[in-house]
Short mmCIF file of C-alpha atoms in Angstrom, two decimals:
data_model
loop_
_atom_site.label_atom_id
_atom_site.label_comp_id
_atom_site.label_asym_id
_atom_site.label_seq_id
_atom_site.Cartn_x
_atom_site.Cartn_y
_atom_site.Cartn_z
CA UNK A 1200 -21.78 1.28 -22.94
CA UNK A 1201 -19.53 -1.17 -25.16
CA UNK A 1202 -16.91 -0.33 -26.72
CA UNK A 1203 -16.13 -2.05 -29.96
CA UNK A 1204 -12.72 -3.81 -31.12
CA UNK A 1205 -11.97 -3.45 -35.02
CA UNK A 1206 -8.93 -6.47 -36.50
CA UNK A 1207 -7.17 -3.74 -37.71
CA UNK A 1208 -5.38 -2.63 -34.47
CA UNK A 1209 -4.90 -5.25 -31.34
CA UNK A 1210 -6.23 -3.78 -28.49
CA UNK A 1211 -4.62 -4.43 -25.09
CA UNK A 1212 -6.35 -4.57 -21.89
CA UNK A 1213 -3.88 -4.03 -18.58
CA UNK A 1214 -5.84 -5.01 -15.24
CA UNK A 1215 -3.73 -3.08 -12.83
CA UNK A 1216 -1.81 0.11 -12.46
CA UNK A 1217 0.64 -1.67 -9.62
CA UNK A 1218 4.46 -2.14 -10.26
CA UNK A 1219 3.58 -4.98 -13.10
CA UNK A 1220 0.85 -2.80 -14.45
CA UNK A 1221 2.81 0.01 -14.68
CA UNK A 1222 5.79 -1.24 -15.58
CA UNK A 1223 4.50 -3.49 -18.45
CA UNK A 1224 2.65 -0.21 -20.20
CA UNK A 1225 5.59 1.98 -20.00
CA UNK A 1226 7.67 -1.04 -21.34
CA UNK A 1227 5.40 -1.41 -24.17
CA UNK A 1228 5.23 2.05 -25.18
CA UNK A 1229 9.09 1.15 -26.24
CA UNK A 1230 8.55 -1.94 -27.95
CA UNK A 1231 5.57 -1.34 -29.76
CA UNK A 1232 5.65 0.56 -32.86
CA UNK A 1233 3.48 3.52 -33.99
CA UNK A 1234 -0.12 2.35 -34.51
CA UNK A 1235 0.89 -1.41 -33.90
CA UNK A 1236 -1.24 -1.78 -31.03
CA UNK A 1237 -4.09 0.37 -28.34
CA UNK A 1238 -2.72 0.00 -24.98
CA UNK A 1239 -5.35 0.82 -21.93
CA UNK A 1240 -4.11 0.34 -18.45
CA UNK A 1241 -7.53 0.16 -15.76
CA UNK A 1242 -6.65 1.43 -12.44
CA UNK A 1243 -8.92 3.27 -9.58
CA UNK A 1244 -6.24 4.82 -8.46
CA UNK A 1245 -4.22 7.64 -10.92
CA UNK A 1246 -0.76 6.50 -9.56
CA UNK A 1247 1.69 3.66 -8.73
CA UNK A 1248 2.93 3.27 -5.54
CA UNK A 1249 6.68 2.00 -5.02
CA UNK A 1250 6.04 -0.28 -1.62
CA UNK A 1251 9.20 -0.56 -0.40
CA UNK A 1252 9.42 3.21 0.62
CA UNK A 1253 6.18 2.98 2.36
CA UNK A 1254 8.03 2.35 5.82
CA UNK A 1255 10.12 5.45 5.55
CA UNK A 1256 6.83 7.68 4.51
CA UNK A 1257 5.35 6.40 7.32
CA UNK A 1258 8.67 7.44 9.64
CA UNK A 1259 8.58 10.48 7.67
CA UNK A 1260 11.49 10.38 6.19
CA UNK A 1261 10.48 10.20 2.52
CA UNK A 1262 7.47 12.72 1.10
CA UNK A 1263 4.31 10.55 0.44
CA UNK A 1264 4.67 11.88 -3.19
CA UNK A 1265 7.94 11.15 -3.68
CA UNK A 1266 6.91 7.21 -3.15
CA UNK A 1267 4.31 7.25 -6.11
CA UNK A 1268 4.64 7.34 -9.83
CA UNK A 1269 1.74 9.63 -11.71
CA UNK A 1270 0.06 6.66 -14.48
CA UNK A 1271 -0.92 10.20 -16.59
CA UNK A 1272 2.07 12.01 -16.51
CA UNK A 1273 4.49 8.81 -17.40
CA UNK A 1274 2.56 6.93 -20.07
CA UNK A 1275 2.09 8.82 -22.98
CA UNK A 1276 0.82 6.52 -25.49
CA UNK A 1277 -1.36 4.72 -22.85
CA UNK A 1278 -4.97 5.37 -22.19
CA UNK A 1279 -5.41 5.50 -18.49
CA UNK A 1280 -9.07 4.43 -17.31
CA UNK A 1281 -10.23 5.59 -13.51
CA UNK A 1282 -11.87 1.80 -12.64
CA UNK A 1283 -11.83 -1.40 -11.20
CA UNK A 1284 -12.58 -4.31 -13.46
CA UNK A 1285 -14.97 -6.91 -11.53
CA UNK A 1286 -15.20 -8.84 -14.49
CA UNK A 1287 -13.34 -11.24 -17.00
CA UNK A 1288 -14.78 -12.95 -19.38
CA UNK A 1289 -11.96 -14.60 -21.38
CA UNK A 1290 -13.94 -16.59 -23.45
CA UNK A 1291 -15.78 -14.00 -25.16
CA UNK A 1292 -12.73 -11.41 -24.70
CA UNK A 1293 -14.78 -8.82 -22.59
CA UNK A 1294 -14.07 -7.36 -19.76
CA UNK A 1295 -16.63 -5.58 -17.18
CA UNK A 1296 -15.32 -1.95 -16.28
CA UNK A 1297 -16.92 0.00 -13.29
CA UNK A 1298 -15.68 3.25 -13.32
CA UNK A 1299 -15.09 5.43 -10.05
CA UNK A 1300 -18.60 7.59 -11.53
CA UNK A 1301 -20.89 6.38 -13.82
CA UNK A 1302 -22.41 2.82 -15.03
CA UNK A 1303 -20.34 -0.34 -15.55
CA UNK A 1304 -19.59 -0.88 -19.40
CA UNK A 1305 -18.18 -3.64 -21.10
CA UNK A 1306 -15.03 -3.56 -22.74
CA UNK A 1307 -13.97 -6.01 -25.58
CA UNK A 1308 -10.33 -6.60 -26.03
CA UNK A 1309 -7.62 -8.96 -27.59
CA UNK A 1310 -4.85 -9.64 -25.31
CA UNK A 1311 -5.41 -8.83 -21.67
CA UNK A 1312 -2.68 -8.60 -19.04
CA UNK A 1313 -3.48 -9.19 -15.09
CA UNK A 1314 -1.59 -7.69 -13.17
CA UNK A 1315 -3.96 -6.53 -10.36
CA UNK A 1316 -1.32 -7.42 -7.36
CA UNK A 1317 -2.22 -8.33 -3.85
CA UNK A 1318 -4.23 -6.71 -0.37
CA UNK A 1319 -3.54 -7.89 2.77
CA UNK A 1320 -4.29 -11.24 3.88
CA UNK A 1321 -6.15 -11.35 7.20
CA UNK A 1322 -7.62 -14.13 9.19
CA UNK A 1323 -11.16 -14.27 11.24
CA UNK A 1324 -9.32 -12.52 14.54
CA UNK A 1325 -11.70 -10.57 16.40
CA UNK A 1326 -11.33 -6.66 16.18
CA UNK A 1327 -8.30 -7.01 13.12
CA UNK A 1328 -10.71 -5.93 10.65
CA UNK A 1329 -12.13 -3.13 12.98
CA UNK A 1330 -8.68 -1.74 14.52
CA UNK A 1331 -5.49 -2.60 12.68
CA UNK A 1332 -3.84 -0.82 9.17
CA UNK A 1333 -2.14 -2.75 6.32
CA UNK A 1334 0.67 -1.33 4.68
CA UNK A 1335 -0.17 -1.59 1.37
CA UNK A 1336 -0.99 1.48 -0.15
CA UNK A 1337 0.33 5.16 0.28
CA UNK A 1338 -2.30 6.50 1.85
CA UNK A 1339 -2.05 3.61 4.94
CA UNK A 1340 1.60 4.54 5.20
CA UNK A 1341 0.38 8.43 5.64
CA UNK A 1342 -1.91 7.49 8.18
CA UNK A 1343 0.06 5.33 10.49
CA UNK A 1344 2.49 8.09 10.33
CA UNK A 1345 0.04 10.78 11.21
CA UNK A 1346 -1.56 8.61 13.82
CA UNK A 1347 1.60 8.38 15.79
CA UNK A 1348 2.38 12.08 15.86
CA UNK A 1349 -1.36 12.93 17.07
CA UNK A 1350 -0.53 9.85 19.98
CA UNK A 1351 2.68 11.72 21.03
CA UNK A 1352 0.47 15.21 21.22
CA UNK A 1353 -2.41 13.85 23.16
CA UNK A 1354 0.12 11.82 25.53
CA UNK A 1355 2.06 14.64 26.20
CA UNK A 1356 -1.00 16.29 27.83
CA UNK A 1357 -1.89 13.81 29.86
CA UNK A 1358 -0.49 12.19 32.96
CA UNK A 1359 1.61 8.68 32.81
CA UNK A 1360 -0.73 5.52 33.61
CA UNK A 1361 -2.58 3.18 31.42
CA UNK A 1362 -3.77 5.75 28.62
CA UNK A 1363 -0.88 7.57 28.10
CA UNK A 1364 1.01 4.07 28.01
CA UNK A 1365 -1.87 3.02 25.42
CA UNK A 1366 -1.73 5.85 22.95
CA UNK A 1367 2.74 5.09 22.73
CA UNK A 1368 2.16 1.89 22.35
CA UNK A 1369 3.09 -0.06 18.55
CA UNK A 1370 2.21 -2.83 17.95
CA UNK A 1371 2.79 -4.69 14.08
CA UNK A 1372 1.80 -8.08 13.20
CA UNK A 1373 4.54 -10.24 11.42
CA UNK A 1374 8.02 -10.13 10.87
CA UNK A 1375 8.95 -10.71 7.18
CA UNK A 1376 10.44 -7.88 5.52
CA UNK A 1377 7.46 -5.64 5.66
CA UNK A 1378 6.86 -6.04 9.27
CA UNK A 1379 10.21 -5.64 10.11
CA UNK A 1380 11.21 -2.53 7.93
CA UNK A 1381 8.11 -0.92 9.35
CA UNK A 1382 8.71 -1.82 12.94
CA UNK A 1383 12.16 -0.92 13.38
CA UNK A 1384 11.27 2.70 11.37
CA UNK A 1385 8.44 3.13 13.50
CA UNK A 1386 11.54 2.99 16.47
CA UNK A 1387 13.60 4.88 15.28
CA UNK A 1388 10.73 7.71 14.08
CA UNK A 1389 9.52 7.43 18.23
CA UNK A 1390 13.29 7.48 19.73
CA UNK A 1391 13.69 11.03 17.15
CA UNK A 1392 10.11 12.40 18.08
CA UNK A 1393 10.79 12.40 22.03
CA UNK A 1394 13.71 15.62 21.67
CA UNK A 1395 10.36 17.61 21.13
CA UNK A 1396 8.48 16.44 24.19
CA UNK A 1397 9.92 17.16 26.84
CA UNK A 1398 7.06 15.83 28.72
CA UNK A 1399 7.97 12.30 27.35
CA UNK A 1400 10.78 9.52 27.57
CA UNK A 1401 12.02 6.89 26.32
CA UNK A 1402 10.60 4.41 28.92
CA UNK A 1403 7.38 5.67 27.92
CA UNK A 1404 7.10 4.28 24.33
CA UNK A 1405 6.49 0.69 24.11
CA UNK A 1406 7.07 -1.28 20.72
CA UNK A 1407 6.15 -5.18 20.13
CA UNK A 1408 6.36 -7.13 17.34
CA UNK A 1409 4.29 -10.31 16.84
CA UNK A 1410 5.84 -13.16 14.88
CA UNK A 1411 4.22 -17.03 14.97
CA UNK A 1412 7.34 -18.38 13.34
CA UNK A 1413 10.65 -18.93 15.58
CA UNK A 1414 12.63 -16.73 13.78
CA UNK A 1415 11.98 -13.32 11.38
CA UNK A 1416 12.82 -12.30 7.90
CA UNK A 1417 13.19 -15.80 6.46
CA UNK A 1418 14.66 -13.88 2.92
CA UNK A 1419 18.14 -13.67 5.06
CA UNK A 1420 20.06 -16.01 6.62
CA UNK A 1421 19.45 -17.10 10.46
CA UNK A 1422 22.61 -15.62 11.79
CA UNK A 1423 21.45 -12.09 9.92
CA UNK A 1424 18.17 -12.26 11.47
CA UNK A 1425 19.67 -12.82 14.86
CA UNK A 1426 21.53 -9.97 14.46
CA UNK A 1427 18.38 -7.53 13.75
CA UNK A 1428 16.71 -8.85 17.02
CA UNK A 1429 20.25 -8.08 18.40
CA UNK A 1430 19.90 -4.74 17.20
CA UNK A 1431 16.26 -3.97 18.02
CA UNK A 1432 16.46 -5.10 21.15
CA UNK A 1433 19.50 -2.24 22.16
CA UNK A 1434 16.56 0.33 20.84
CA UNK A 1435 14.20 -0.89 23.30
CA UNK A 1436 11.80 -3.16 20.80
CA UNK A 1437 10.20 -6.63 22.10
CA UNK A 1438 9.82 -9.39 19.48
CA UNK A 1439 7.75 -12.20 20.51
CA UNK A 1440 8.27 -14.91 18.64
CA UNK A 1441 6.31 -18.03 18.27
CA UNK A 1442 3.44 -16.08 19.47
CA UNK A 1443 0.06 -15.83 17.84
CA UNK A 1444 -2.31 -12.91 18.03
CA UNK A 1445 -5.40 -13.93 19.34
CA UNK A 1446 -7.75 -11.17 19.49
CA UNK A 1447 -7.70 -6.94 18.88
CA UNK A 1448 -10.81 -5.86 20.50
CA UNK A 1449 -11.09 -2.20 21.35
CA UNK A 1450 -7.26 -2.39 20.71
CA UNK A 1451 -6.37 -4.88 23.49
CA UNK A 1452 -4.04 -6.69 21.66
CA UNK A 1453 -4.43 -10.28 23.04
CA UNK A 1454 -1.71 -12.67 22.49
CA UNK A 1455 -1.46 -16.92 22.48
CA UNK A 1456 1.28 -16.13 25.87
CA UNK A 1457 -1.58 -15.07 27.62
CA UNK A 1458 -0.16 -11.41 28.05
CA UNK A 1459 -2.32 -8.23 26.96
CA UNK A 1460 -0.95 -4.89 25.40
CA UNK A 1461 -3.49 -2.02 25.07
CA UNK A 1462 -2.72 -0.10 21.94
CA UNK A 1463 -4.12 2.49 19.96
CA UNK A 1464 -1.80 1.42 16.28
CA UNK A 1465 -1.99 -1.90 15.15
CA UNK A 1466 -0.51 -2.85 11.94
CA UNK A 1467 -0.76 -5.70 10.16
CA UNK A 1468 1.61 -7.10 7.79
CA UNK A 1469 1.20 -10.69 8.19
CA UNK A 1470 1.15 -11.76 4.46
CA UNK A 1471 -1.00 -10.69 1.59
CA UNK A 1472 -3.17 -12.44 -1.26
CA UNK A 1473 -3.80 -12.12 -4.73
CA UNK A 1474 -6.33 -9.49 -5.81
CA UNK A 1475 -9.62 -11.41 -4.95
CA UNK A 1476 -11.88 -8.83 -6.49
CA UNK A 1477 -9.84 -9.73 -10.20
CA UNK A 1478 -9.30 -13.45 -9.55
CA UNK A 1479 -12.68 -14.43 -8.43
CA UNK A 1480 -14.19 -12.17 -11.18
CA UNK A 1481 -13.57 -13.75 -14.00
CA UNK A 1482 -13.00 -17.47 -16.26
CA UNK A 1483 -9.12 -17.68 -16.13
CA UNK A 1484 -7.63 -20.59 -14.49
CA UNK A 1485 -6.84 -20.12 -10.58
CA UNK A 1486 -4.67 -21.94 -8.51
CA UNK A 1487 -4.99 -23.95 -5.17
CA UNK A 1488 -3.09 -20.51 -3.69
CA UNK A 1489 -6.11 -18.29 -5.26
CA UNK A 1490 -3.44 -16.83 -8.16
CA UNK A 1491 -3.59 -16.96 -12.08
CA UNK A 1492 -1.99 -19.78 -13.39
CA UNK A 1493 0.78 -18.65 -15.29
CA UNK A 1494 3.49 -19.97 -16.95
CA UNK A 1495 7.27 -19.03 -17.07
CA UNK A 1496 6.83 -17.11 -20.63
CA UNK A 1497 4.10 -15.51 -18.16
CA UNK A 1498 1.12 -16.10 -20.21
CA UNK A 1499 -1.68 -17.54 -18.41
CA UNK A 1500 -1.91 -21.49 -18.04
CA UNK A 1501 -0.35 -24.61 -17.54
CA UNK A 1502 3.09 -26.08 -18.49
CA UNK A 1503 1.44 -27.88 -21.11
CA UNK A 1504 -0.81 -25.57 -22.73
CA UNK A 1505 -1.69 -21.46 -22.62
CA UNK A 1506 -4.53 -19.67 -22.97
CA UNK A 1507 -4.44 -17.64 -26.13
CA UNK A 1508 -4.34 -13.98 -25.14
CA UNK A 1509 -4.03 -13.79 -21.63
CA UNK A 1510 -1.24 -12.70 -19.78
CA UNK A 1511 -0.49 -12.49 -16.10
CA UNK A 1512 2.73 -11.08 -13.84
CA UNK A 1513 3.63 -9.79 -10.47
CA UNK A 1514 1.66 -10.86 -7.16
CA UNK A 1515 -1.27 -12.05 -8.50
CA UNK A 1516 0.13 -14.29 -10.90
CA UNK A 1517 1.50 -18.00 -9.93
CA UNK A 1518 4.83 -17.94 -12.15
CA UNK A 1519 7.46 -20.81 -11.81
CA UNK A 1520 10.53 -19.55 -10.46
CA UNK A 1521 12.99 -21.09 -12.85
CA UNK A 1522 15.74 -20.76 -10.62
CA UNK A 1523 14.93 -22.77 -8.19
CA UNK A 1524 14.81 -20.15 -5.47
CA UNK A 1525 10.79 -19.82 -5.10
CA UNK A 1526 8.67 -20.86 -2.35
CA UNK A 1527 6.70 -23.84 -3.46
CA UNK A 1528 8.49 -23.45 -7.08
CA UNK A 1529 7.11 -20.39 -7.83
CA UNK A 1530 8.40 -16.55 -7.35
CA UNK A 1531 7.42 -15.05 -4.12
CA UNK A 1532 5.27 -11.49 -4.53
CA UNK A 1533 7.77 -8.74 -4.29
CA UNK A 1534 8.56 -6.09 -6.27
CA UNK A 1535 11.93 -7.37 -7.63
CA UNK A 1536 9.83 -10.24 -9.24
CA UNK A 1537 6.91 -7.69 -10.45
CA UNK A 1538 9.34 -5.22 -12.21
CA UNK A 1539 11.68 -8.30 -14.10
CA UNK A 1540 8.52 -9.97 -15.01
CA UNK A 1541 6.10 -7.14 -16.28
CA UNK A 1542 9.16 -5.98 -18.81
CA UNK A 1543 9.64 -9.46 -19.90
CA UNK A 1544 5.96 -9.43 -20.39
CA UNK A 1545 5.78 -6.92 -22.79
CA UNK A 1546 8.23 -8.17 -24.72
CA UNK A 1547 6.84 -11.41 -25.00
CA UNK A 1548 3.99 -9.35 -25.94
CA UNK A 1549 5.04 -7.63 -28.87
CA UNK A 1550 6.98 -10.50 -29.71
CA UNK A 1551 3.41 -12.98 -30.17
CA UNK A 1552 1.93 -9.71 -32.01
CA UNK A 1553 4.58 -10.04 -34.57
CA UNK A 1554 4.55 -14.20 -34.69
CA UNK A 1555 7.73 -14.55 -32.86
CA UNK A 1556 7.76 -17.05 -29.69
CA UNK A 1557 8.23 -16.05 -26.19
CA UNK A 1558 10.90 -16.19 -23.77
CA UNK A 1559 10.41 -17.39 -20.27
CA UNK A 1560 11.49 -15.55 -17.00
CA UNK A 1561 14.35 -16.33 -15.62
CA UNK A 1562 15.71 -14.19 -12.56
CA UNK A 1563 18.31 -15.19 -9.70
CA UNK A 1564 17.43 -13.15 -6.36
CA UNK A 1565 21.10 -11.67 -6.03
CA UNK A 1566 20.19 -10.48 -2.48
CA UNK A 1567 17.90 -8.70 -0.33
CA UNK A 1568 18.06 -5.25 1.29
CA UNK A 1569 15.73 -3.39 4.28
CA UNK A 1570 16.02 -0.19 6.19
CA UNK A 1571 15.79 -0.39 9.77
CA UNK A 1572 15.77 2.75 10.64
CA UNK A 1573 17.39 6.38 9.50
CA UNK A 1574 20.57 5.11 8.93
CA UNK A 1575 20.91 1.70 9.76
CA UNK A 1576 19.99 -1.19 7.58
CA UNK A 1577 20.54 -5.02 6.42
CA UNK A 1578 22.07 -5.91 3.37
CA UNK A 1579 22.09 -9.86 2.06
CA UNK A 1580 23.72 -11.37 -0.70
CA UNK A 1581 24.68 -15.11 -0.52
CA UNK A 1582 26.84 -15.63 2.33
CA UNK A 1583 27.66 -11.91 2.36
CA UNK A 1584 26.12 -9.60 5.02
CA UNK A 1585 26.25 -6.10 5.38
CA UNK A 1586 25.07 -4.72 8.63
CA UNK A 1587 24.98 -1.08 9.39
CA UNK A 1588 25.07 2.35 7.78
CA UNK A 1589 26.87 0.85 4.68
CA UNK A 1590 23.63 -1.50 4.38
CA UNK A 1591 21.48 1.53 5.10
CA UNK A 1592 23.58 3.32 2.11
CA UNK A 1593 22.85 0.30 -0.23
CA UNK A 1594 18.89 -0.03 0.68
CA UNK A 1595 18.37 3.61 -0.28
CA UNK A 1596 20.46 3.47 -3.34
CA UNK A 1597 19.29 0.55 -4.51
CA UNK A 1598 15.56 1.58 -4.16
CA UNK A 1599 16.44 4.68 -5.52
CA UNK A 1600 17.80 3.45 -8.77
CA UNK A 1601 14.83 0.90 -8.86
CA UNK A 1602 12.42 3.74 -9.28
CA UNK A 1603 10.89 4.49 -12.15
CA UNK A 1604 11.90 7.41 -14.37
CA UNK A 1605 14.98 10.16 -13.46
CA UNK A 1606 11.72 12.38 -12.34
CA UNK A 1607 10.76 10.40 -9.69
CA UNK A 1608 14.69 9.26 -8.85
CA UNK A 1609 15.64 13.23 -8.76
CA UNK A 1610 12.49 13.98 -6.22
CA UNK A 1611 13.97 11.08 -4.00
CA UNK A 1612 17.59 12.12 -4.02
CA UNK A 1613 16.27 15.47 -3.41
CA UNK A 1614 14.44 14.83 -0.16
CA UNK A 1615 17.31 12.68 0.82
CA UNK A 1616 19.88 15.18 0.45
CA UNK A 1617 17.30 18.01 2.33
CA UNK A 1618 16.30 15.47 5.19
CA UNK A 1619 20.40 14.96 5.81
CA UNK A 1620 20.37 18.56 6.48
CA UNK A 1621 17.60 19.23 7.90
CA UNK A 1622 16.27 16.20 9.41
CA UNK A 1623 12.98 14.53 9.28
CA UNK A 1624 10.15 16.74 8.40
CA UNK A 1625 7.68 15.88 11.38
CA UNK A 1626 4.35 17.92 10.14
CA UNK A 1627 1.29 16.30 11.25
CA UNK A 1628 -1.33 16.36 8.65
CA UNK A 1629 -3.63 13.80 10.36
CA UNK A 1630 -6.73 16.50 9.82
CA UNK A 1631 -6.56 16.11 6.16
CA UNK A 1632 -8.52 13.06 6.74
CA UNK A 1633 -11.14 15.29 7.72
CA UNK A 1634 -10.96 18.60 5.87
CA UNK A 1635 -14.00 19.77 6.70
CA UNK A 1636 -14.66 19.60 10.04
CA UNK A 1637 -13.30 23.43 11.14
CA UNK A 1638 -14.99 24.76 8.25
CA UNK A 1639 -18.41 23.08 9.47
CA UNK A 1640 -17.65 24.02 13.24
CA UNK A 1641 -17.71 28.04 12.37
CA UNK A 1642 -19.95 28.04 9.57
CA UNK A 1643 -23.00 30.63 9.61
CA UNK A 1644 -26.05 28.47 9.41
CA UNK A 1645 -29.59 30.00 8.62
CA UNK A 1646 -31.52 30.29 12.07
CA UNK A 1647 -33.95 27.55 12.06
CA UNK A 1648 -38.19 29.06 11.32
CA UNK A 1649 -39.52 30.32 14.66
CA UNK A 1650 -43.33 28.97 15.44
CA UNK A 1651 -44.91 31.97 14.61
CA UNK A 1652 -47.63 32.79 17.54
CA UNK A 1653 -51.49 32.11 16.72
CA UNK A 1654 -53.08 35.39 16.30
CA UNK A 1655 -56.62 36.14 18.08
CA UNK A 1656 -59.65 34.63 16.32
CA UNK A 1657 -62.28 36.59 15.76
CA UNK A 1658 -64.90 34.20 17.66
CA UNK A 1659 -63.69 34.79 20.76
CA UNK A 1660 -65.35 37.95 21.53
CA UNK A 1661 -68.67 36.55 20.19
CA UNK A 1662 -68.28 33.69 22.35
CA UNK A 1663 -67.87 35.66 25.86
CA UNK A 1664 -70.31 37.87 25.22
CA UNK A 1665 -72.72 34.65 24.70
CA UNK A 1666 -71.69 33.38 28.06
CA UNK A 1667 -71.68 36.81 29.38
CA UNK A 1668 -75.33 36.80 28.30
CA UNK A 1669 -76.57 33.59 29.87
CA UNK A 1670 -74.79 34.22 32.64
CA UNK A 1671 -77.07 37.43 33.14
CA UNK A 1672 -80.31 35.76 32.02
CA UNK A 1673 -80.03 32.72 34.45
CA UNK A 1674 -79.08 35.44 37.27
#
């Protein structure tokens, strides 16, 4: 299947339905005017997922849901495609679709924009690939949250010792942002699960965080950081710092101190890379860091010269960071950059359609914000630090606001304002991940064929009364 490009209306090709993806269709759909250009946006999955809520859904305090933004239902004039692309080729201006049924196709476009984001970067530790969860997507924050509510069930039936200790044991794998937010949820979710088993205390849940660096959360200041150790260390968590993970096998978490910690959640959060599946797919120019080379007007290639009709933003993309403020000179992947940049993008966009120049991206980080729990939080601005409920306040309004559309803001506020109320909504829905399995365990099934028994051949008599005859002739 090919589908066919005509010069009357550009047609533009969005690889990614992430923040950038997103974010750069719906601004589009504002800047573009009526017939001035088809806008497709390839995705597998149907939604976007806003990443810095994924800590709370997984301490159940925000509905999975909630964290998500429907591609469908908030880009009209988009076409949405179920896919992957596993192919670019820019110098013919196809790209190769595989759809979640059906054959691959080839799709032709004229401007393409890559914004296919990150996964989690791993290393070659044994049993990380076969035990640990990233915290990427939605559906990981679900499951670490489900996971730890089936733990607290099946430890609160059997006696303390080494298993029990095992299944209420945490244990997360870096401290930037994303480690930390997660851990220090993850506490607070435990400390607010034990009022409901009685059989359980506080001495028996056991959280560590592994960190190689000496210190955590590099994106504030030394003396903030110091204080969230401070902080997680009064709820009972142990950081180890400059400590390496050595190996996960059958969850015994093995560390470069020597010391072992048998766990049954391991979550990794140790960094992330750029989509390899997109990058390594197709002809446009990579990186030493395995990103698109982009440029600061955030179409793809060098300093010195572009590459007509290709664009690139957000975590996959390698874009100078113009303020100076960048690791290695360019912006670092989070979702303050991916927003700023994807509606930048389309306007640069619309602007080349129309023979106007682009303008290059320009954004000052202003500060930096994390939950650390229901209620508490860390706020960072320059020399200014906000420590506390008011931080906690200023995390969940800013990410609030930073959502997109006043559907998805509304549904937040909403479960906010019911979970202040009512308090965490602690329903367990691990068994989703198997829907099945009660149905198949009292379903009828037809009785298997029974051997049905030989009936007597008609020989046999024959053949006794044969015997029975020389038996009576040699008497």
């Amino acid at each position: 299947m090919t589908s066919t490009v005509t010069t009357a209306v550009p047609k533009i090709l969005i690889v990614g339905g992430g923040y950038a993806g997103f974010y750069t269709a719906w601004k589009l759909e504002k800047e573009l005017r009526k017939g001035e250009a088809e806008v497709t946006i390839v995705d597998p999955l149907p939604y976007m997922t806003y990443q810095p809520f994924l800590p709370e859904v997984a301490a159940s305090s925000i509905e999975p849901r909630h964290a998500v933004v429907a591609l469908r239902r908030h880009l009209k004039r988009t076409t949405v495609v179920a896919a992957k692309v596993t192919g670019i080729n820019h110098a013919q201006k196809v790209a190769t679709i595989t759809p979640i049924e059906g054959e691959p196709w080839e799709q032709e476009y004229d401007q393409i924009v890559v914004t296919a984001g990150a996964v989690s970067r791993t290393f070659p530790i044994p049993g990380i690939a076969d035990n640990a969860i990233g915290l990427k997507t939605i559906e990981e924050a679900v499951a670490i949250r489900d996971r730890l509510m089936s733990n607290f069930d099946r430890a609160s039936v059997i006696p303390a010792g080494p298993e029990r200790d095992r299944l209420l044991t945490v244990v997360v794998v870096g401290g930037g942002f994303a480690g930390i937010e997660i851990f220090a949820e993850l506490r607070s979710f435990a400390s607010a699960l034990l009022k409901n088993y009685p059989q359980l205390s506080f001495d028996d849940t056991h959280f560590h965080l592994i960190e190689a660096m000496s210190r955590i959360m590099p994106e504030v200041s030394l003396k903030t950081s110091e204080w969230v150790l401070k902080d997680l260390a009064k709820r009972g968590a142990n950081v180890h710092l400059d400590t390496q993970l050595t190996s996960a096998v059958d969850g015994n978490v093995e560390l470069s101190t020597g010391e072992v910690i048998p766990t049954d959640l391991i979550i990794w959060t140790a960094g992330v890379m750029a989509n390899p599946t997109v990058v390594r797919g197709g002809d446009l120019p990579v990186e030493e860091r395995g990103r698109i080379q982009t440029r600061a007007d955030l179409r793809v290639g060098t300093e010195e010269a572009f590459v007509e009709g290709a664009w690139a933003a957000g975590d996959v993309a390698a874009v100078p960071d113009l303020s100076g403020g960048g690791v290695g000179g360019f912006c670092v992947p989070n979702a303050q950059h991916a927003v700023r940049q994807a509606k930048l993008l389309a306007k640069n966009l619309t602007a080349v359609l129309r023979g106007e120049l682009p303008k290059q991206y320009f954004h000052k980080n202003l500060g930096a914000v994390a939950g650390l729990g229901l209620y508490n939080g860390v706020f960072q601005s320059g020399k200014i630090a906000l420590k506390g409920l008011i931080a906690w306040f200023a995390h969940r309004g800013y990410h609030t606001l930073a959502m997109p559309s006043w559907e998805r803001k509304w549904r937040i506020l909403w479960g906010f304002w019911n979970n202040f109320w009512l308090g965490r909504d602690l329903v367990n829905l691990e068994t989703v991940q198997k829907p099945r399995e009660v149905f198949e365990q009292f379903a009828a099934r037809p009785r298997p064929p029974q051997p049905v028994e030989a009936a007597p051949s008609d020989k046999a008599a024959p053949e006794k009364v044969g015997a029975g005859a020389k038996t009576s002739a040699a008497s």
